mmCIF file of C-alpha atoms in Angstrom:
data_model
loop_
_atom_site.group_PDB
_atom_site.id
_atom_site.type_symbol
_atom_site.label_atom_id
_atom_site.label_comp_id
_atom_site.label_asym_id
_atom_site.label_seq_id
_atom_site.Cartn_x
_atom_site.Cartn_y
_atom_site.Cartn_z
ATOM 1 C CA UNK A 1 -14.868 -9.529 -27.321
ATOM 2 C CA UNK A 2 -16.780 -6.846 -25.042
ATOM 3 C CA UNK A 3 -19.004 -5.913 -28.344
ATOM 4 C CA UNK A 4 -22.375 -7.205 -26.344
ATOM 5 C CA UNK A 5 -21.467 -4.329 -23.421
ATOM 6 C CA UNK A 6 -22.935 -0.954 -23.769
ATOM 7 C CA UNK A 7 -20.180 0.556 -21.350
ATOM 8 C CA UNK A 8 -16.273 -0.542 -20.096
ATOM 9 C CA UNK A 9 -16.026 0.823 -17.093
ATOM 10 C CA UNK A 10 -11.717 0.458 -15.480
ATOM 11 C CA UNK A 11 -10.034 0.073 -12.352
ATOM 12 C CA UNK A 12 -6.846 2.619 -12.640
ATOM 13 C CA UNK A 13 -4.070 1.496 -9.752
ATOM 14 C CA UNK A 14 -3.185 -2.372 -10.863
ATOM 15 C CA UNK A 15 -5.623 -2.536 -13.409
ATOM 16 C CA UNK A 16 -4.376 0.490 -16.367
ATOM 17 C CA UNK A 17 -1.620 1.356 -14.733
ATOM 18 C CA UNK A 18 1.341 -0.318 -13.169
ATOM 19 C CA UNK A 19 0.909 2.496 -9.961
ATOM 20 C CA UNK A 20 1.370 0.066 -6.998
ATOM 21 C CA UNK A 21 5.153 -0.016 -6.321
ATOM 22 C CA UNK A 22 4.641 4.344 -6.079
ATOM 23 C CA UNK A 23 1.652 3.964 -3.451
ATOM 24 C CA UNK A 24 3.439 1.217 -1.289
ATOM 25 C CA UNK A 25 7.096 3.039 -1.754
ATOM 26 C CA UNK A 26 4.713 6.309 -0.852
ATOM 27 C CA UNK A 27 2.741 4.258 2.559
ATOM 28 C CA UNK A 28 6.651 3.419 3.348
ATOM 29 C CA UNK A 29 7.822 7.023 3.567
ATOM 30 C CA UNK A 30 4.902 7.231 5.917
ATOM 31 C CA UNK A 31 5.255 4.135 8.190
ATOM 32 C CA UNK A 32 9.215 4.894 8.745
ATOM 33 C CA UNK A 33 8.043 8.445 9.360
ATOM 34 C CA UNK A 34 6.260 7.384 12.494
ATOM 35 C CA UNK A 35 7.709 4.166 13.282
ATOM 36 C CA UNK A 36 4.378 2.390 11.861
ATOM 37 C CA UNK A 37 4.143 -1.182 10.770
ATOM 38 C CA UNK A 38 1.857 -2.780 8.603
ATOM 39 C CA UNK A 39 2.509 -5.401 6.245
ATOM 40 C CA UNK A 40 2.979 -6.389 2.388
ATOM 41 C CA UNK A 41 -0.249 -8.696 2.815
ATOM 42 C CA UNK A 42 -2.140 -6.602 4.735
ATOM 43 C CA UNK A 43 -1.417 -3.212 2.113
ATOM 44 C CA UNK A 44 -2.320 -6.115 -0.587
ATOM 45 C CA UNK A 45 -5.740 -7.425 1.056
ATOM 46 C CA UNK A 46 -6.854 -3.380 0.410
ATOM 47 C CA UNK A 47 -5.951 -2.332 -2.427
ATOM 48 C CA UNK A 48 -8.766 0.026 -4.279
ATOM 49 C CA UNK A 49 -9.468 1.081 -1.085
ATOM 50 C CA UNK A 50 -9.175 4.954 -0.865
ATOM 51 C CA UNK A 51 -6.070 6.270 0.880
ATOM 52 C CA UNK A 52 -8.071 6.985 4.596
ATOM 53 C CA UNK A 53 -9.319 4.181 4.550
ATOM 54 C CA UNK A 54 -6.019 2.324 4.825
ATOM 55 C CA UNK A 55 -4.376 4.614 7.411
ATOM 56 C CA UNK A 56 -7.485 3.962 9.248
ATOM 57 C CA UNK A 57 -6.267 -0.060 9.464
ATOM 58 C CA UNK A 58 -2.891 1.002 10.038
ATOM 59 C CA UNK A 59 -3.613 3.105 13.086
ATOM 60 C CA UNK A 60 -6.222 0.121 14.435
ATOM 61 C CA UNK A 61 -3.128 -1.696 13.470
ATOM 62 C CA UNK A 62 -0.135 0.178 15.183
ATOM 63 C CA UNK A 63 -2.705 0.606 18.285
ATOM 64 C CA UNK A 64 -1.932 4.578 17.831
ATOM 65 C CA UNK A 65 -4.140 7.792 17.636
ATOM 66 C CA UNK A 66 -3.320 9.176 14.509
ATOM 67 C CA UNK A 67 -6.068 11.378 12.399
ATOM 68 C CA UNK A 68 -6.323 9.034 9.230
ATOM 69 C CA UNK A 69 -7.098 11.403 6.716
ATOM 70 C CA UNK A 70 -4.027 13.022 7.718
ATOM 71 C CA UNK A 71 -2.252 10.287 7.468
ATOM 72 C CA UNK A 72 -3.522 9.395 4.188
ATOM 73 C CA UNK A 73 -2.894 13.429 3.215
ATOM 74 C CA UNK A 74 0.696 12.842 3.999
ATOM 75 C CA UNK A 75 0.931 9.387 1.983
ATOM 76 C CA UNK A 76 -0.864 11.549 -0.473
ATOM 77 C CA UNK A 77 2.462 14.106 -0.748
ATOM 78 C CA UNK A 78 4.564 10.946 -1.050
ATOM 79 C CA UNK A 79 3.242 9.731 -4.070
ATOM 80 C CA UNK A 80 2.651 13.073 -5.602
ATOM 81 C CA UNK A 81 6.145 13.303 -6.053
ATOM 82 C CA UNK A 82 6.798 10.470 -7.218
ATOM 83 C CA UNK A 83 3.819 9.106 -8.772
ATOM 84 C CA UNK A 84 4.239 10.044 -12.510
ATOM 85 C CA UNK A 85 7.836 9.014 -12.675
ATOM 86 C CA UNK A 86 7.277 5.472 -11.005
ATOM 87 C CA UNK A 87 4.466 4.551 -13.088
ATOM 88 C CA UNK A 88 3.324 2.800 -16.482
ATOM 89 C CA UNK A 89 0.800 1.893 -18.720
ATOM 90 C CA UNK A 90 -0.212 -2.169 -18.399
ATOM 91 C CA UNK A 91 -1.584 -4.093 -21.385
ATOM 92 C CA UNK A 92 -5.152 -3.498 -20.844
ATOM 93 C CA UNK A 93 -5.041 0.104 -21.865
ATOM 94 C CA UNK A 94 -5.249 -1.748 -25.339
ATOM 95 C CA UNK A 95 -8.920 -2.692 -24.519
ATOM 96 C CA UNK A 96 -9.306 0.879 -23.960
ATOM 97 C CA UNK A 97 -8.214 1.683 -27.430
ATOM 98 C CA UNK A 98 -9.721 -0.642 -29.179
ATOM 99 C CA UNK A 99 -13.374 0.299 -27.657
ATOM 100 C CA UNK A 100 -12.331 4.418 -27.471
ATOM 101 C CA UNK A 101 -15.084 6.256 -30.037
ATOM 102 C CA UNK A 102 -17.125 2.596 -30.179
ATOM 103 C CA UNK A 103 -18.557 2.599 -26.786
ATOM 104 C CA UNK A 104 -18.420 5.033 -23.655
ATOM 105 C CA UNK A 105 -15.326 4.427 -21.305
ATOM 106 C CA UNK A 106 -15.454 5.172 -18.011
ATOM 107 C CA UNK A 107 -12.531 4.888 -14.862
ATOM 108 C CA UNK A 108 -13.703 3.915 -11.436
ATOM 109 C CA UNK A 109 -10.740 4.581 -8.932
ATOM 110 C CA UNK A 110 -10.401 4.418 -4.994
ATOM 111 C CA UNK A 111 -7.711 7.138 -5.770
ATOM 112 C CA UNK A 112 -8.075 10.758 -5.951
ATOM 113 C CA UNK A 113 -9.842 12.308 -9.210
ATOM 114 C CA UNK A 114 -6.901 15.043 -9.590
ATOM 115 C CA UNK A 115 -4.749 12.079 -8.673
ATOM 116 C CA UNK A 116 -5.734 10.247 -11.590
ATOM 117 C CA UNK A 117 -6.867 13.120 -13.664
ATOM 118 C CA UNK A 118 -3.050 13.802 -13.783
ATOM 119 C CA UNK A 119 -1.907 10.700 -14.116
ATOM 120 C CA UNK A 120 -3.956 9.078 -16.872
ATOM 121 C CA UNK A 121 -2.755 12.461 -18.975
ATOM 122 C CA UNK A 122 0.710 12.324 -17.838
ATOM 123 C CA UNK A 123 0.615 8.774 -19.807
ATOM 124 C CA UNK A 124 -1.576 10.109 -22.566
ATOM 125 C CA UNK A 125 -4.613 8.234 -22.195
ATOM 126 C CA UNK A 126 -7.211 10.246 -20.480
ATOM 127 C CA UNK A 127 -8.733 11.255 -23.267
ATOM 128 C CA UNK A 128 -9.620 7.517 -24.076
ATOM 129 C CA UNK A 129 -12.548 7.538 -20.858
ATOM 130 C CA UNK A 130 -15.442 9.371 -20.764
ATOM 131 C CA UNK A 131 -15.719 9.561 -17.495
ATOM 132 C CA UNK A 132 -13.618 9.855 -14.461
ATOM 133 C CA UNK A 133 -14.868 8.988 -10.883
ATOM 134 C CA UNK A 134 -12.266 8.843 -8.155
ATOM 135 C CA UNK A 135 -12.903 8.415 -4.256
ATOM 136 C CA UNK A 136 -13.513 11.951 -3.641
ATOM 137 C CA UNK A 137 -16.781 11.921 -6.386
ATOM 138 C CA UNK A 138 -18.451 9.230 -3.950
ATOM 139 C CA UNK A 139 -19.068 8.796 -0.123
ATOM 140 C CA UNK A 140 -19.109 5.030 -0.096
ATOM 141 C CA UNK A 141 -16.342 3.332 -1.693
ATOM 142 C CA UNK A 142 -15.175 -0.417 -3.018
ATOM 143 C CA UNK A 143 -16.272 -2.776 -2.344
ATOM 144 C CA UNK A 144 -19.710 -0.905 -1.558
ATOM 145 C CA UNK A 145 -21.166 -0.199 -5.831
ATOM 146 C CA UNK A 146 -21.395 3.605 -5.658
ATOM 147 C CA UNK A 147 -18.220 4.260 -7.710
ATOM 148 C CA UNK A 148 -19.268 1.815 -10.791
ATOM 149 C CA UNK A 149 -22.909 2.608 -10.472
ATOM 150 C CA UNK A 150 -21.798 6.428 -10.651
ATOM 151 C CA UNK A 151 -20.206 5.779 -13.750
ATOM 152 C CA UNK A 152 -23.009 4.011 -15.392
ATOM 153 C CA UNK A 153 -24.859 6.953 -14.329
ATOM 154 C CA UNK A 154 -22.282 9.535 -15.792
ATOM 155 C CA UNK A 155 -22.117 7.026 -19.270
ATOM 156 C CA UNK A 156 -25.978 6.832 -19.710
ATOM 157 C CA UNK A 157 -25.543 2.691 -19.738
ATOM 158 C CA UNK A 158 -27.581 0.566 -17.693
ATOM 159 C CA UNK A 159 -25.605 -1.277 -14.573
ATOM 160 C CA UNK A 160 -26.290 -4.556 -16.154
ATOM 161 C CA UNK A 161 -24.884 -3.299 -19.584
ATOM 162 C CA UNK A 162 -21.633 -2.657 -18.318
ATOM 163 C CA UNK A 163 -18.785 -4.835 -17.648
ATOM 164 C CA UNK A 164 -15.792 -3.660 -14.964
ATOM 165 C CA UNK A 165 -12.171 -4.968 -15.477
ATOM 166 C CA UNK A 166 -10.513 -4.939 -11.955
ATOM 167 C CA UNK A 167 -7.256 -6.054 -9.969
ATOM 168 C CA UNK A 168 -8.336 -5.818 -6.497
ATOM 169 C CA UNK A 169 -11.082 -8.241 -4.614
ATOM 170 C CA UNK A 170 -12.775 -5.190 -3.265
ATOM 171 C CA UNK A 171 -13.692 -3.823 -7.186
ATOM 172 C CA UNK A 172 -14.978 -7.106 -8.135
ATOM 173 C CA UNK A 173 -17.507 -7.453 -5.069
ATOM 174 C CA UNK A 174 -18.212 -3.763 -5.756
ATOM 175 C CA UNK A 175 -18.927 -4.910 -9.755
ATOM 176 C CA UNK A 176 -21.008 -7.668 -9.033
ATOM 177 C CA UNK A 177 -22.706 -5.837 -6.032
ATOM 178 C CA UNK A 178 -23.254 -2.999 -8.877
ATOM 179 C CA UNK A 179 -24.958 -5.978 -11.091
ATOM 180 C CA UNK A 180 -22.122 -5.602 -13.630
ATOM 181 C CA UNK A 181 -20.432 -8.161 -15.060
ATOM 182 C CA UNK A 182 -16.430 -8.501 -14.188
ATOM 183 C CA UNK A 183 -13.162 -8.823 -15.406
ATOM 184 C CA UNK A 184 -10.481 -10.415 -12.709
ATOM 185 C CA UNK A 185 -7.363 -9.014 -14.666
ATOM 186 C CA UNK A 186 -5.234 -10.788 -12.408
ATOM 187 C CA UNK A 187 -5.926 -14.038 -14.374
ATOM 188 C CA UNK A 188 -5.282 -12.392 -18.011
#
């Protein structure tokens, strides 16, 4: 189905693996810590966003003066521990076995690179992708392009060769800002 792509490049969180009950129980731990509040639909409307970058909303939010990479370093512990035990592999890591050895695979993730360095070998997949580019291996993030254009770089595929499956609205504006095509998998 994807034979007429030269690269796959994959959302992680949502999109390979089922990861968003850890990072919400992990923003929890945080928001009780310090009496925060911020809500299911508001954690929803960023997802793929890097970790700052959502304990930057919640302090706007909360109306607080909080450092939000520290924030986002404690969220960070949270989910460390409990990460690879709350976790599994969706469907669409199926894609990435079917196309592993036929075409270059490549991850695009607002989360850490350890963080999903570590986690996509804890499930026994990370040596299906190529490439791995997490927040930390770019300065703009989703929905800006840099992440999927960096792994079209890192592949040696042309932007408009490659196609992006994503679960967030922020990865598929960054895909289609990136010229690639897109896969919502929220509607497969």
């Amino acid at each position: 189905m994807y034979d007429h792509y030269d690269g796959l490049i994959f959302d992680m969180d949502g999109t390979l693996v089922n990861s968003e009950p850890a990072h919400r129980q992990a923003w929890t731990q945080v928001l009780e810590k310090y009496r925060l509040t911020f809500s299911f639909e508001q954690m929803i409307a960023l997802n793929g966003a890097p970790s700052w970058k959502i304990a930057h909303q919640i302090i706007i939010a909360n109306n607080v003066t909080f450092d939000s990479y520290q924030l986002a370093a404690e969220k960070e512990q949270y989910l460390d521990k409990i990460l690879l035990t709350h976790s599994a592999l969706l469907p669409l890591i199926s894609v990435a076995r079917q196309y592993h050895g036929r075409l270059p695979l490549a991850v695009g993730t607002g989360s850490s690179h350890a963080m999903a360095d570590r986690l996509l070998t804890h499930h026994g997949v990370r040596h299906l992708f190529d490439v791995l580019v997490g927040a930390d291996d770019v300065q703009h993030h989703k929905p800006d392009p840099q992440t999927f254009l960096e792994c079209a770089r890192l592949m040696g595929v042309t932007p408009e060769k490659c196609v992006v499956f994503e679960d967030a609205d922020f990865g598929l504006r960054a895909a289609k800002a990136a010229g690639m095509d897109a896969v919502d998998v929220r509607t497969h």
